[in-house]
Amino acid sequence: MREITLSKAVNEAIAEEMRRDPTIILMGEDVAEAGTPFKVLSGLVEEFGPERILDTPISEPGFTGIAVGAAMTGMRPIVDLMFGDFLFLVMDQLCNQAAKTHYMSGGKLSVPMVLRTNMGATRRSAAQHSQSLHALVAHIPGLKVAMPSSAYEAKGLLKTAIRDNNPVVIFEDKLMYQDKAGVPEEEYLIPFGEAKVLREGRDITFVATSSMRQVAEKAAETLSAEGIEAEIIDPRTIVPLDEATILASVRKTGRAIVVDEGHQSFGVTAEIAARIAEKAFYYLDAPVGRMGAMDVPVPFSPALEDLTVPTPERLAERARATLRGEPVHAA
Amino acid sequence: MSLSETAAPARPENAATYLRLYRQMAKIRAFEDNANELYLSGKMPGLTHMYSGQEAVAVGICEALTKDDKITSTHRGHGHCVAKGAEFKEMFCELLGKAEGYCRGKGGSMHIADQDNGNLGANAIVGGSAGIATGAALAAKRLGTQGVSVCFFGDGALGQGLLYEVMNMAALWKLPVIYACENNLYGEYTKVEEMAAGALAARAKAFGIETHEVDGQDVLAVNRLAEDLVERARKGEGPFFVVLHTYRYHGHHVGDINRTYYRSKEEEADWKANRDPITNFGKWLVAEKIATPEELGQLGEDVAREAKAAVDYALAAPYPPADEVDMHVYVAA
């Protein structure tokens, strides 16, 4: 199978869907000729023209709101939010308007739109360009939330998101744009709410979202050399969440650590750990572990920033401690 | 200034249109009188905001629209909903949280929407629908439907940044949207001049948007302007911004009773006695021999009876079943 970058996978997904459906438009800051700062969208305006690839002013709430209205009246807009941190700017339009419209109208109106944005620290971009805020939107009923962990997932999930009749927020890890993975030439979709077992193992389950997949895979390799076999589950979408696949894995291994790059408190690790504790408690041989980003604003200094996110080394150490039955001291 | 002093002579061939304008305004007033009573008598849950006094705005504009044209409305949205063609029965059911309401009882007074008539919904975030109306205009332009959208909002929404962001884009992209600013002189419990610096219309002019000001108590003036702007918006000459000078008779919400700290009883009495849009238009219809006082009286009685019947129906109608509570969170696959 050919290998392409995550960036190229996103670009292909959008281009294929736009060729298929003329009601799809894409809007955001510098999405046309500039192709975004990450160059993910390069070439789209040349193919689809400025009427469908709309460069907007720097007005995140404004163009998100326009997308909501267009979605309610026959279009399928894709909003490009340049940094995930800007979610705070669009919260009213996304959470009070888009998320609630179908429900508040008793099912008469719907908002088939996609908000593409990114996440991920260690790019030395400091506290306002490094956050992973997916838990915030996952908290709001009415939104779906996808978190691709490779180029393959990025393409399949984005195509599904574009065809979904609900507002979907999709988070791409900005450090993975140049990472390559096998992506078939032929068309495929990845259904929402279907986790993927990335690696099978008998001793401990790692539930890992987005780029934490790479952390989990490296940790699992290290552990395997020591005779510890970790199973890795990628939820792929956190809303809807494939609880069954996670629980089945934990029932088999009896141990679990949830790894996610959002802040650890009140986030995705807490939610998934709680569900495991509620629904697989009697299968557990150890408390469910959690590894999220530290509860600090993301610092600029590389020496500090690297301390704030889960790493393969820390995850492996945490897994060993779990298997030894040691109590957890660190947060 | 009353309507009879400003309006051109009536055209007999327009009699049906005039009577429809009158009837639509009377319907809104009757709806609000009943909604107010339902609330004050403890039969209506939640909170609600009365449109009484502003009827000429909603009716004058919506009568210039087709069913397929879109509007977005506000927390004070019953008038827009009626004017865009909604039925009393489904509206009262919605206000009472009943299953037969326009939104299955899930929206209520502040979120009432009527998709079939192009009403994309009331909105409980002040200025929150500015993006939606502008997006509907973008879709209309892109899909080539010739549709126009109207964004209704109050003077209070002029404090919201979203409005300026979307007006900027509407002007850049020449979208068929009309921003209808209903200046009823008060944002919640505060005078507009204490909250809005400079001239209201100057805000839109800064974006190069053609702006108009009109007496929002004069349904013919509003309708004439709206017909012209809607027609031009269809031809791609939009967007437009209109300030409609009007007045709300009730408090900010039902229950805002003691309000002399922000406006005087004399001021309220003056607007009701001298600038009521329905009374003045009725006088003009009689003066121009379009209708007799008896005919207008009969029309008012008919509308009141219709409203009362809808209220009775809604009061007796069932609530949604419990299994609807988690229905419509997501579009069914």
XYZ file of C-alpha atoms in Angstrom, chain A residues 50 55 99 126 135 142 160 173 233:
9
model
C -12.648 30.745 -4.460
C -10.769 32.839 2.580
C -24.873 21.582 18.822
C 3.372 28.224 24.087
C -12.758 17.247 26.043
C -25.122 17.282 19.921
C -17.296 10.163 7.358
C -2.506 16.515 15.867
C -7.089 0.498 21.701
